[in-house]
PDB file of C-alpha atoms in Angstrom:
ATOM      1  CA  MET P1227       0.000   0.000   0.000  1.00 34.00           C
ATOM      2  CA  THR P1228       1.428   3.395  -0.950  1.00 41.00           C
ATOM      3  CA  GLY P1229       1.475   6.454   1.298  1.00 40.00           C
ATOM      4  CA  ALA P1230      -1.254   8.008  -0.843  1.00 40.00           C
ATOM      5  CA  GLU P1231      -3.484   4.944  -0.474  1.00 40.00           C
ATOM      6  CA  THR P1232      -2.900   4.864   3.280  1.00 40.00           C
ATOM      7  CA  ALA P1233      -3.895   8.518   3.553  1.00 38.00           C
ATOM      8  CA  ALA P1234      -7.018   7.877   1.501  1.00 39.00           C
ATOM      9  CA  ALA P1235      -7.981   4.903   3.680  1.00 42.00           C
ATOM     10  CA  LYS P1236      -7.452   6.810   6.920  1.00 59.00           C
ATOM     11  CA  PRO P1237      -7.617  10.543   6.259  1.00 73.00           C
ATOM     12  CA  PHE P1238      -6.627  13.238   8.676  1.00 93.00           C
ATOM     13  CA  GLY P1239      -9.187  15.607  10.063  1.00 95.00           C
ATOM     14  CA  PRO P1240      -8.967  19.255   8.990  1.00 95.00           C
ATOM     15  CA  PRO P1241      -6.618  21.555  10.929  1.00 97.00           C
ATOM     16  CA  ILE P1242      -8.355  23.088  13.951  1.00 97.00           C
ATOM     17  CA  ARG P1243      -7.818  26.753  14.762  1.00 97.00           C
ATOM     18  CA  ILE P1244      -7.460  27.655  18.432  1.00 97.00           C
ATOM     19  CA  LYS P1245      -8.332  31.268  19.200  1.00 94.00           C
ATOM     20  CA  GLY P1246      -7.301  31.421  22.844  1.00 93.00           C
ATOM     21  CA  ARG P1247      -7.278  29.471  26.094  1.00 92.00           C
ATOM     22  CA  THR P1248     -10.911  28.480  25.610  1.00 93.00           C
ATOM     23  CA  GLY P1249     -10.198  26.754  22.312  1.00 95.00           C
ATOM     24  CA  PRO P1250     -12.422  25.459  20.847  1.00 96.00           C
ATOM     25  CA  TRP P1251     -11.049  22.162  22.220  1.00 97.00           C
ATOM     26  CA  PRO P1252     -13.894  19.641  21.622  1.00 97.00           C
ATOM     27  CA  PRO P1253     -13.015  19.365  17.890  1.00 97.00           C
ATOM     28  CA  VAL P1254      -9.457  18.423  18.891  1.00 97.00           C
ATOM     29  CA  LEU P1255     -10.708  15.587  21.081  1.00 97.00           C
ATOM     30  CA  GLY P1256     -13.110  14.544  18.327  1.00 96.00           C
ATOM     31  CA  SER P1257     -10.357  14.430  15.721  1.00 96.00           C
ATOM     32  CA  VAL P1258      -8.162  12.218  17.911  1.00 96.00           C
ATOM     33  CA  ALA P1259     -11.096   9.906  18.601  1.00 95.00           C
ATOM     34  CA  ARG P1260     -12.083   9.706  14.923  1.00 95.00           C
ATOM     35  CA  HIS P1261      -8.730   9.725  13.145  1.00 94.00           C
ATOM     36  CA  GLY P1262      -6.126   9.028  15.815  1.00 94.00           C
ATOM     37  CA  THR P1263      -4.581  12.403  14.968  1.00 96.00           C
ATOM     38  CA  ALA P1264      -5.269  16.103  15.403  1.00 97.00           C
ATOM     39  CA  LEU P1265      -3.730  19.155  13.772  1.00 98.00           C
ATOM     40  CA  VAL P1266      -4.000  22.233  15.991  1.00 98.00           C
ATOM     41  CA  TYR P1267      -2.946  25.701  14.910  1.00 97.00           C
ATOM     42  CA  ALA P1268      -3.105  29.216  16.274  1.00 97.00           C
ATOM     43  CA  HIS P1269      -2.280  32.650  14.981  1.00 96.00           C
ATOM     44  CA  LEU P1270       0.319  34.197  17.238  1.00 95.00           C
ATOM     45  CA  GLU P1271      -1.850  37.266  17.773  1.00 95.00           C
ATOM     46  CA  ASP P1272      -4.479  35.015  19.404  1.00 95.00           C
ATOM     47  CA  TRP P1273      -2.120  32.900  21.485  1.00 97.00           C
ATOM     48  CA  ARG P1274       0.305  34.878  23.659  1.00 95.00           C
ATOM     49  CA  PRO P1275       1.031  32.973  26.891  1.00 94.00           C
ATOM     50  CA  ASP P1276       4.315  34.873  27.073  1.00 92.00           C
ATOM     51  CA  LYS P1277       2.226  37.762  28.406  1.00 93.00           C
ATOM     52  CA  ALA P1278       1.550  35.775  31.587  1.00 93.00           C
ATOM     53  CA  PRO P1279       3.158  37.010  34.821  1.00 94.00           C
ATOM     54  CA  GLY P1280       6.646  35.552  35.237  1.00 93.00           C
ATOM     55  CA  PRO P1281       5.811  32.883  37.833  1.00 95.00           C
ATOM     56  CA  ARG P1282       2.890  31.566  35.795  1.00 95.00           C
ATOM     57  CA  LEU P1283       4.886  31.523  32.562  1.00 96.00           C
ATOM     58  CA  GLN P1284       7.628  29.615  34.361  1.00 96.00           C
ATOM     59  CA  ARG P1285       5.079  27.102  35.594  1.00 96.00           C
ATOM     60  CA  LEU P1286       3.572  26.706  32.112  1.00 96.00           C
ATOM     61  CA  LEU P1287       6.949  26.178  30.446  1.00 97.00           C
ATOM     62  CA  GLY P1288       8.315  23.821  33.096  1.00 96.00           C
ATOM     63  CA  ARG P1289      11.695  22.443  32.012  1.00 95.00           C
ATOM     64  CA  ASP P1290      11.623  24.693  28.947  1.00 96.00           C
ATOM     65  CA  TRP P1291      11.912  27.772  31.188  1.00 97.00           C
ATOM     66  CA  SER P1292      15.727  27.735  31.152  1.00 95.00           C
ATOM     67  CA  LYS P1293      15.793  27.415  27.348  1.00 95.00           C
ATOM     68  CA  TYR P1294      13.308  30.289  27.096  1.00 96.00           C
ATOM     69  CA  LEU P1295      15.607  32.502  29.183  1.00 96.00           C
ATOM     70  CA  GLU P1296      18.593  31.609  26.994  1.00 96.00           C
ATOM     71  CA  LEU P1297      16.915  32.876  23.815  1.00 95.00           C
ATOM     72  CA  THR P1298      18.011  36.425  23.054  1.00 93.00           C
ATOM     73  CA  HIS P1299      15.826  37.320  20.071  1.00 94.00           C
ATOM     74  CA  ALA P1300      12.425  38.577  21.253  1.00 93.00           C
ATOM     75  CA  ASP P1301      10.420  37.102  18.353  1.00 93.00           C
ATOM     76  CA  VAL P1302      12.075  33.711  18.758  1.00 93.00           C
ATOM     77  CA  ARG P1303      11.298  33.699  22.486  1.00 94.00           C
ATOM     78  CA  VAL P1304       7.639  34.507  21.841  1.00 96.00           C
ATOM     79  CA  ARG P1305       7.231  31.712  19.272  1.00 95.00           C
ATOM     80  CA  PHE P1306       9.136  29.256  21.455  1.00 96.00           C
ATOM     81  CA  ALA P1307       6.914  29.874  24.485  1.00 97.00           C
ATOM     82  CA  ALA P1308       3.687  30.053  22.490  1.00 97.00           C
ATOM     83  CA  SER P1309       4.301  26.833  20.533  1.00 97.00           C
ATOM     84  CA  ARG P1310       5.311  24.783  23.587  1.00 97.00           C
ATOM     85  CA  ILE P1311       2.351  25.951  25.632  1.00 98.00           C
ATOM     86  CA  LEU P1312      -0.046  25.345  22.729  1.00 98.00           C
ATOM     87  CA  LEU P1313       1.259  21.780  22.533  1.00 98.00           C
ATOM     88  CA  LYS P1314       1.069  21.236  26.290  1.00 98.00           C
ATOM     89  CA  THR P1315      -2.443  22.661  26.453  1.00 98.00           C
ATOM     90  CA  ALA P1316      -3.643  20.430  23.610  1.00 98.00           C
ATOM     91  CA  VAL P1317      -2.135  17.314  25.195  1.00 98.00           C
ATOM     92  CA  GLY P1318      -3.582  18.325  28.556  1.00 97.00           C
ATOM     93  CA  LYS P1319      -7.066  18.426  27.042  1.00 97.00           C
ATOM     94  CA  LEU P1320      -6.691  14.766  26.006  1.00 95.00           C
ATOM     95  CA  TYR P1321      -6.004  13.754  29.602  1.00 95.00           C
ATOM     96  CA  ASP P1322      -8.088  16.371  31.407  1.00 95.00           C
ATOM     97  CA  VAL P1323      -5.087  18.025  33.056  1.00 96.00           C
ATOM     98  CA  GLY P1324      -3.683  21.535  32.908  1.00 95.00           C
ATOM     99  CA  PRO P1325      -0.761  22.440  30.622  1.00 96.00           C
ATOM    100  CA  GLU P1326       1.518  22.834  33.651  1.00 95.00           C
ATOM    101  CA  GLU P1327       1.058  19.083  34.303  1.00 95.00           C
ATOM    102  CA  VAL P1328       2.388  18.196  30.837  1.00 96.00           C
ATOM    103  CA  GLU P1329       6.165  18.040  30.638  1.00 95.00           C
ATOM    104  CA  LEU P1330       8.049  18.047  27.350  1.00 95.00           C
ATOM    105  CA  GLY P1331      11.292  16.253  26.708  1.00 95.00           C
ATOM    106  CA  TYR P1332      13.532  16.248  23.627  1.00 94.00           C
ATOM    107  CA  ARG P1333      15.298  13.381  21.942  1.00 89.00           C
ATOM    108  CA  GLU P1334      18.814  13.494  20.556  1.00 80.00           C
ATOM    109  CA  LYS P1335      17.979  15.534  17.456  1.00 79.00           C
ATOM    110  CA  GLY P1336      15.466  17.761  19.222  1.00 86.00           C
ATOM    111  CA  ARG P1337      12.322  15.731  18.536  1.00 91.00           C
ATOM    112  CA  PRO P1338       9.777  16.502  21.301  1.00 95.00           C
ATOM    113  CA  PHE P1339       7.989  13.875  23.373  1.00 96.00           C
ATOM    114  CA  ILE P1340       5.720  13.851  26.412  1.00 97.00           C
ATOM    115  CA  ARG P1341       7.534  12.736  29.554  1.00 95.00           C
ATOM    116  CA  GLY P1342       5.763   9.988  31.468  1.00 92.00           C
ATOM    117  CA  ASN P1343       3.355   9.167  28.633  1.00 92.00           C
ATOM    118  CA  ASP P1344       3.985   7.027  25.562  1.00 89.00           C
ATOM    119  CA  SER P1345       0.417   6.833  24.225  1.00 93.00           C
ATOM    120  CA  VAL P1346       0.527  10.123  22.319  1.00 96.00           C
ATOM    121  CA  ASP P1347       3.189  11.380  19.929  1.00 97.00           C
ATOM    122  CA  VAL P1348       3.689  15.072  19.187  1.00 97.00           C
ATOM    123  CA  SER P1349       5.280  17.465  16.714  1.00 97.00           C
ATOM    124  CA  ILE P1350       5.708  21.253  16.587  1.00 96.00           C
ATOM    125  CA  SER P1351       6.199  23.758  13.778  1.00 96.00           C
ATOM    126  CA  HIS P1352       5.942  27.530  13.633  1.00 95.00           C
ATOM    127  CA  THR P1353       6.639  30.235  11.117  1.00 92.00           C
ATOM    128  CA  ASP P1354       6.148  33.977  11.263  1.00 87.00           C
ATOM    129  CA  GLY P1355       2.676  34.426  12.760  1.00 92.00           C
ATOM    130  CA  LEU P1356       1.439  30.807  12.827  1.00 96.00           C
ATOM    131  CA  LEU P1357       1.928  27.950  15.300  1.00 97.00           C
ATOM    132  CA  LEU P1358       1.190  24.314  14.366  1.00 98.00           C
ATOM    133  CA  VAL P1359       0.990  21.275  16.638  1.00 98.00           C
ATOM    134  CA  GLY P1360       0.412  17.645  15.673  1.00 98.00           C
ATOM    135  CA  LEU P1361      -0.956  14.949  18.007  1.00 98.00           C
ATOM    136  CA  SER P1362      -1.092  11.232  17.209  1.00 97.00           C
ATOM    137  CA  THR P1363      -2.225   8.157  19.111  1.00 95.00           C
ATOM    138  CA  GLN P1364      -1.429   5.978  16.054  1.00 91.00           C
ATOM    139  CA  GLY P1365       2.325   6.418  15.777  1.00 92.00           C
ATOM    140  CA  GLN P1366       5.053   8.945  15.128  1.00 94.00           C
ATOM    141  CA  ILE P1367       3.880  12.262  13.694  1.00 96.00           C
ATOM    142  CA  GLY P1368       5.637  15.140  11.977  1.00 96.00           C
ATOM    143  CA  VAL P1369       4.172  18.502  10.975  1.00 97.00           C
ATOM    144  CA  ASP P1370       5.444  21.517   9.082  1.00 97.00           C
ATOM    145  CA  VAL P1371       4.000  24.915   8.155  1.00 97.00           C
ATOM    146  CA  GLU P1372       5.357  27.548   5.786  1.00 96.00           C
ATOM    147  CA  PRO P1373       3.990  30.832   4.401  1.00 96.00           C
ATOM    148  CA  ALA P1374       2.256  30.211   1.078  1.00 96.00           C
ATOM    149  CA  ASP P1375       4.072  33.170  -0.475  1.00 94.00           C
ATOM    150  CA  ARG P1376       7.590  32.071   0.530  1.00 94.00           C
ATOM    151  CA  GLU P1377       9.684  32.248  -2.606  1.00 94.00           C
ATOM    152  CA  LEU P1378      11.641  29.071  -3.211  1.00 94.00           C
ATOM    153  CA  TYR P1379      11.606  28.510  -6.943  1.00 92.00           C
ATOM    154  CA  ALA P1380      12.979  31.906  -7.930  1.00 92.00           C
ATOM    155  CA  GLN P1381      15.757  31.442  -5.382  1.00 92.00           C
ATOM    156  CA  GLY P1382      16.971  28.334  -7.185  1.00 91.00           C
ATOM    157  CA  LEU P1383      16.177  26.009  -4.276  1.00 90.00           C
ATOM    158  CA  ALA P1384      14.376  23.341  -6.315  1.00 92.00           C
ATOM    159  CA  ARG P1385      17.574  21.442  -7.078  1.00 90.00           C
ATOM    160  CA  HIS P1386      18.388  21.282  -3.353  1.00 89.00           C
ATOM    161  CA  LEU P1387      14.921  20.113  -2.271  1.00 91.00           C
ATOM    162  CA  CYS P1388      13.992  17.731  -5.085  1.00 93.00           C
ATOM    163  CA  THR P1389      15.038  14.463  -6.615  1.00 93.00           C
ATOM    164  CA  GLU P1390      15.543  14.443 -10.373  1.00 93.00           C
ATOM    165  CA  ALA P1391      12.031  13.086 -10.898  1.00 92.00           C
ATOM    166  CA  GLU P1392      10.496  15.732  -8.636  1.00 93.00           C
ATOM    167  CA  LEU P1393      12.451  18.475 -10.334  1.00 94.00           C
ATOM    168  CA  ALA P1394      11.182  17.303 -13.723  1.00 94.00           C
ATOM    169  CA  ARG P1395       7.636  17.312 -12.357  1.00 94.00           C
ATOM    170  CA  VAL P1396       8.017  20.852 -11.053  1.00 95.00           C
ATOM    171  CA  GLU P1397       9.544  22.116 -14.283  1.00 96.00           C
ATOM    172  CA  ALA P1398       6.687  20.597 -16.280  1.00 97.00           C
ATOM    173  CA  LEU P1399       4.161  22.808 -14.476  1.00 96.00           C
ATOM    174  CA  PRO P1400       3.175  26.298 -15.652  1.00 97.00           C
ATOM    175  CA  LEU P1401       5.570  28.836 -14.198  1.00 96.00           C
ATOM    176  CA  GLU P1402       2.959  30.306 -11.868  1.00 96.00           C
ATOM    177  CA  ARG P1403       2.381  26.913 -10.186  1.00 96.00           C
ATOM    178  CA  ARG P1404       5.967  25.847  -9.650  1.00 97.00           C
ATOM    179  CA  ASN P1405       6.597  27.651  -6.392  1.00 97.00           C
ATOM    180  CA  ALA P1406       3.426  26.296  -4.802  1.00 96.00           C
ATOM    181  CA  GLU P1407       4.398  22.738  -5.757  1.00 96.00           C
ATOM    182  CA  LEU P1408       7.877  23.268  -4.349  1.00 96.00           C
ATOM    183  CA  ILE P1409       6.424  24.445  -1.019  1.00 96.00           C
ATOM    184  CA  ARG P1410       4.194  21.355  -0.932  1.00 96.00           C
ATOM    185  CA  ILE P1411       7.201  19.095  -1.510  1.00 95.00           C
ATOM    186  CA  TRP P1412       9.283  20.921   1.073  1.00 94.00           C
ATOM    187  CA  THR P1413       6.661  20.849   3.837  1.00 96.00           C
ATOM    188  CA  LEU P1414       5.884  17.173   3.214  1.00 95.00           C
ATOM    189  CA  LYS P1415       9.560  16.263   3.405  1.00 94.00           C
ATOM    190  CA  GLU P1416       9.927  18.284   6.601  1.00 94.00           C
ATOM    191  CA  ALA P1417       6.925  16.459   8.075  1.00 95.00           C
ATOM    192  CA  TYR P1418       8.285  13.014   7.131  1.00 93.00           C
ATOM    193  CA  THR P1419      11.744  13.669   8.534  1.00 92.00           C
ATOM    194  CA  LYS P1420      10.349  15.201  11.728  1.00 93.00           C
ATOM    195  CA  ALA P1421       8.233  12.073  12.210  1.00 93.00           C
ATOM    196  CA  ILE P1422      11.277   9.797  12.148  1.00 90.00           C
ATOM    197  CA  GLY P1423      13.438  12.241  14.086  1.00 87.00           C
ATOM    198  CA  THR P1424      16.057  13.172  11.488  1.00 81.00           C
ATOM    199  CA  GLY P1425      14.728  16.588  10.442  1.00 69.00           C
ATOM    200  CA  LEU P1426      17.152  18.670   8.429  1.00 65.00           C
ATOM    201  CA  MET P1427      19.847  16.024   8.947  1.00 67.00           C
ATOM    202  CA  SER P1428      18.204  14.171   6.039  1.00 71.00           C
ATOM    203  CA  SER P1429      19.153  15.062   2.485  1.00 84.00           C
ATOM    204  CA  PHE P1430      15.909  16.209   0.873  1.00 87.00           C
ATOM    205  CA  GLY P1431      17.275  15.286  -2.540  1.00 85.00           C
ATOM    206  CA  SER P1432      17.716  11.639  -1.494  1.00 86.00           C
ATOM    207  CA  PHE P1433      14.017  10.733  -1.146  1.00 88.00           C
ATOM    208  CA  SER P1434      10.850  11.747  -2.933  1.00 90.00           C
ATOM    209  CA  VAL P1435       7.178  12.489  -2.382  1.00 92.00           C
ATOM    210  CA  ASP P1436       4.724  11.862  -5.179  1.00 88.00           C
ATOM    211  CA  GLY P1437       1.739  13.867  -6.310  1.00 85.00           C
ATOM    212  CA  GLY P1438      -0.444  12.282  -3.639  1.00 86.00           C
ATOM    213  CA  GLY P1439       2.040  12.721  -0.811  1.00 86.00           C
ATOM    214  CA  GLY P1440       3.387   9.149  -0.810  1.00 88.00           C
ATOM    215  CA  CYS P1441       7.070   8.804   0.089  1.00 87.00           C
ATOM    216  CA  GLN P1442       9.868   6.713  -1.426  1.00 88.00           C
ATOM    217  CA  GLY P1443      13.503   6.386  -0.394  1.00 87.00           C
ATOM    218  CA  LEU P1444      13.226   7.950   3.078  1.00 86.00           C
ATOM    219  CA  ARG P1445      15.737   6.506   5.537  1.00 83.00           C
ATOM    220  CA  GLY P1446      15.524   6.515   9.298  1.00 80.00           C
ATOM    221  CA  PRO P1447      18.275   7.445  11.770  1.00 76.00           C
ATOM    222  CA  ASP P1448      19.785   3.950  11.501  1.00 77.00           C
ATOM    223  CA  GLY P1449      20.016   4.188   7.717  1.00 77.00           C
ATOM    224  CA  THR P1450      17.257   1.668   6.995  1.00 82.00           C
ATOM    225  CA  LEU P1451      14.402   2.497   4.655  1.00 83.00           C
ATOM    226  CA  ALA P1452      11.558   4.166   6.536  1.00 80.00           C
ATOM    227  CA  ASP P1453       8.977   4.238   3.725  1.00 73.00           C
ATOM    228  CA  THR P1454       7.558   0.766   4.340  1.00 69.00           C
ATOM    229  CA  GLY P1455       3.978   1.589   3.322  1.00 65.00           C
ATOM    230  CA  ARG P1456       2.670   2.341   6.810  1.00 84.00           C
ATOM    231  CA  TRP P1457       2.646   6.085   6.218  1.00 89.00           C
ATOM    232  CA  SER P1458      -0.195   8.555   5.916  1.00 91.00           C
ATOM    233  CA  SER P1459       0.423  12.122   4.784  1.00 94.00           C
ATOM    234  CA  GLN P1460      -1.499  15.156   3.623  1.00 95.00           C
ATOM    235  CA  THR P1461      -1.058  18.816   2.745  1.00 96.00           C
ATOM    236  CA  PHE P1462      -3.626  21.466   3.681  1.00 96.00           C
ATOM    237  CA  THR P1463      -3.985  24.831   1.955  1.00 94.00           C
ATOM    238  CA  ASP P1464      -7.306  25.930   3.485  1.00 87.00           C
ATOM    239  CA  ASP P1465      -5.707  29.094   4.835  1.00 89.00           C
ATOM    240  CA  PRO P1466      -4.496  31.003   1.754  1.00 91.00           C
ATOM    241  CA  ASP P1467      -1.587  32.440   3.725  1.00 95.00           C
ATOM    242  CA  TYR P1468      -0.031  29.135   4.840  1.00 97.00           C
ATOM    243  CA  VAL P1469       0.738  25.597   3.688  1.00 97.00           C
ATOM    244  CA  LEU P1470       0.446  22.862   6.350  1.00 97.00           C
ATOM    245  CA  SER P1471       1.716  19.300   5.909  1.00 97.00           C
ATOM    246  CA  VAL P1472       1.541  16.257   8.164  1.00 97.00           C
ATOM    247  CA  ALA P1473       2.960  12.734   8.040  1.00 95.00           C
ATOM    248  CA  VAL P1474       2.259   9.833  10.411  1.00 95.00           C
ATOM    249  CA  VAL P1475       3.788   6.372  10.486  1.00 89.00           C
ATOM    250  CA  ASP P1476       1.400   3.866  12.043  1.00 78.00           C
ATOM    251  CA  SER P1477       3.252   2.167  14.887  1.00 66.00           C
ATOM    252  CA  GLY P1478       0.152   0.605  16.412  1.00 58.00           C
ATOM    253  CA  PHE P1479      -0.015   2.898  19.444  1.00 55.00           C
ATOM    254  CA  GLY P1480      -3.794   2.413  19.597  1.00 52.00           C
ATOM    255  CA  THR P1481      -6.100   5.162  20.816  1.00 50.00           C
ATOM    256  CA  ASP P1482      -5.933   4.698  24.587  1.00 51.00           C
ATOM    257  CA  THR P1483      -6.076   8.048  26.366  1.00 50.00           C
ATOM    258  CA  LYS P1484      -7.806   6.802  29.517  1.00 46.00           C
ATOM    259  CA  THR P1485      -6.706   7.835  32.984  1.00 34.00           C
ATOM    260  CA  THR P1486      -4.596   4.675  33.168  1.00 35.00           C
ATOM    261  CA  THR P1487      -2.210   6.308  30.707  1.00 39.00           C
ATOM    262  CA  ARG P1488      -2.225   9.743  32.313  1.00 41.00           C
ATOM    263  CA  LEU P1489       0.956  11.635  32.831  1.00 45.00           C
ATOM    264  CA  ASP P1490       3.388  10.586  35.539  1.00 43.00           C
ATOM    265  CA  GLU P1491       2.052  12.137  38.762  1.00 45.00           C
ATOM    266  CA  GLY P1492       5.450  11.869  40.443  1.00 45.00           C
ATOM    267  CA  LEU P1493       6.918  14.055  37.738  1.00 41.00           C
ATOM    268  CA  PHE P1494       4.211  16.670  38.294  1.00 41.00           C
ATOM    269  CA  GLU P1495       4.789  16.673  42.064  1.00 47.00           C
ATOM    270  CA  ALA P1496       8.517  17.155  41.539  1.00 43.00           C
ATOM    271  CA  LEU P1497       7.772  20.092  39.261  1.00 38.00           C
ATOM    272  CA  ILE P1498       5.582  21.701  41.927  1.00 42.00           C
ATOM    273  CA  ASP P1499       8.361  21.274  44.483  1.00 44.00           C
ATOM    274  CA  ALA P1500      10.840  22.951  42.135  1.00 41.00           C
ATOM    275  CA  LEU P1501       8.657  25.867  41.054  1.00 39.00           C
ATOM    276  CA  GLY P1502       6.435  26.427  44.075  1.00 40.00           C
ATOM    277  CA  GLU P1503       2.679  26.469  44.427  1.00 39.00           C
ATOM    278  CA  GLU P1504       0.402  27.900  41.766  1.00 36.00           C
ATOM    279  CA  GLU P1505      -0.019  31.640  41.959  1.00 34.00           C
ATOM    280  CA  PRO P1506      -3.552  33.118  41.790  1.00 33.00           C
ATOM    281  CA  GLU P1507      -5.141  33.448  38.367  1.00 34.00           C
ATOM    282  CA  TYR P1508      -4.849  36.903  36.813  1.00 33.00           C
ATOM    283  CA  GLY P1509      -7.567  38.685  34.892  1.00 35.00           C
ATOM    284  CA  GLY P1510     -10.426  37.051  33.001  1.00 35.00           C
ATOM    285  CA  ALA P1511     -10.631  33.794  31.120  1.00 37.00           C
ATOM    286  CA  ALA P1512      -8.999  35.308  28.022  1.00 44.00           C
ATOM    287  CA  ASP P1513      -5.963  36.575  29.983  1.00 60.00           C
ATOM    288  CA  TRP P1514      -2.875  34.573  30.803  1.00 74.00           C
TER     289      TRP P1514
END
């Protein structure tokens, strides 16, 4: 079965826009229940947890607090905090816990995972004013988002991002469609490599995605072929300003998000000891 056929047999739900702390979150839970995946995105203007008072922001970020303080560029710090807290909030909704109870870890090449819970896999992407989070109870997930107007073709990047066959396919398109196709290829390849944990360490010219999103020639961190036919992938262009792509490899996680697979309570208690008790809430429901 090809990647395209897998995607057709088990499609992803549409990306779900979150407009603030109140969500809407029910569609996220519904997507996970129906598809085993959810794509959650937010415009940065609607999702600014970095505006929280210092103690609360520290509590929300948890172990990422030290990394947040190390970042010197203001825009990078904002996106870092906003994307991590969006992810932690979304995961928390699956298990009926607050985002401060969800703790992120990072594997060797920076791939995020949820500490104390192996029943949900996660991925993060952000660009300019958009944040994107992927959740999967089916297997490893990778997501990527790029501005739809990012110029790649005119910059001569096609030969760096494409195989020979892909390059020929791009060049066969009318000139006005070539850049859009190149962005689709790029975001899909980013999603695939994020799912297996290699990211930009993979040579994008060494594997290909076809017109339906199926993948051939992708190799995992150990050098073995990763495109074994268990993949699902899709690109979304519903928002005219952005291109979103997702890839999931079905590892048979199942869809168990019951309380028996909740996050490690000992980890949460240790976090409370380190950061102190919760400070009072500030402002209304829309405030951080």
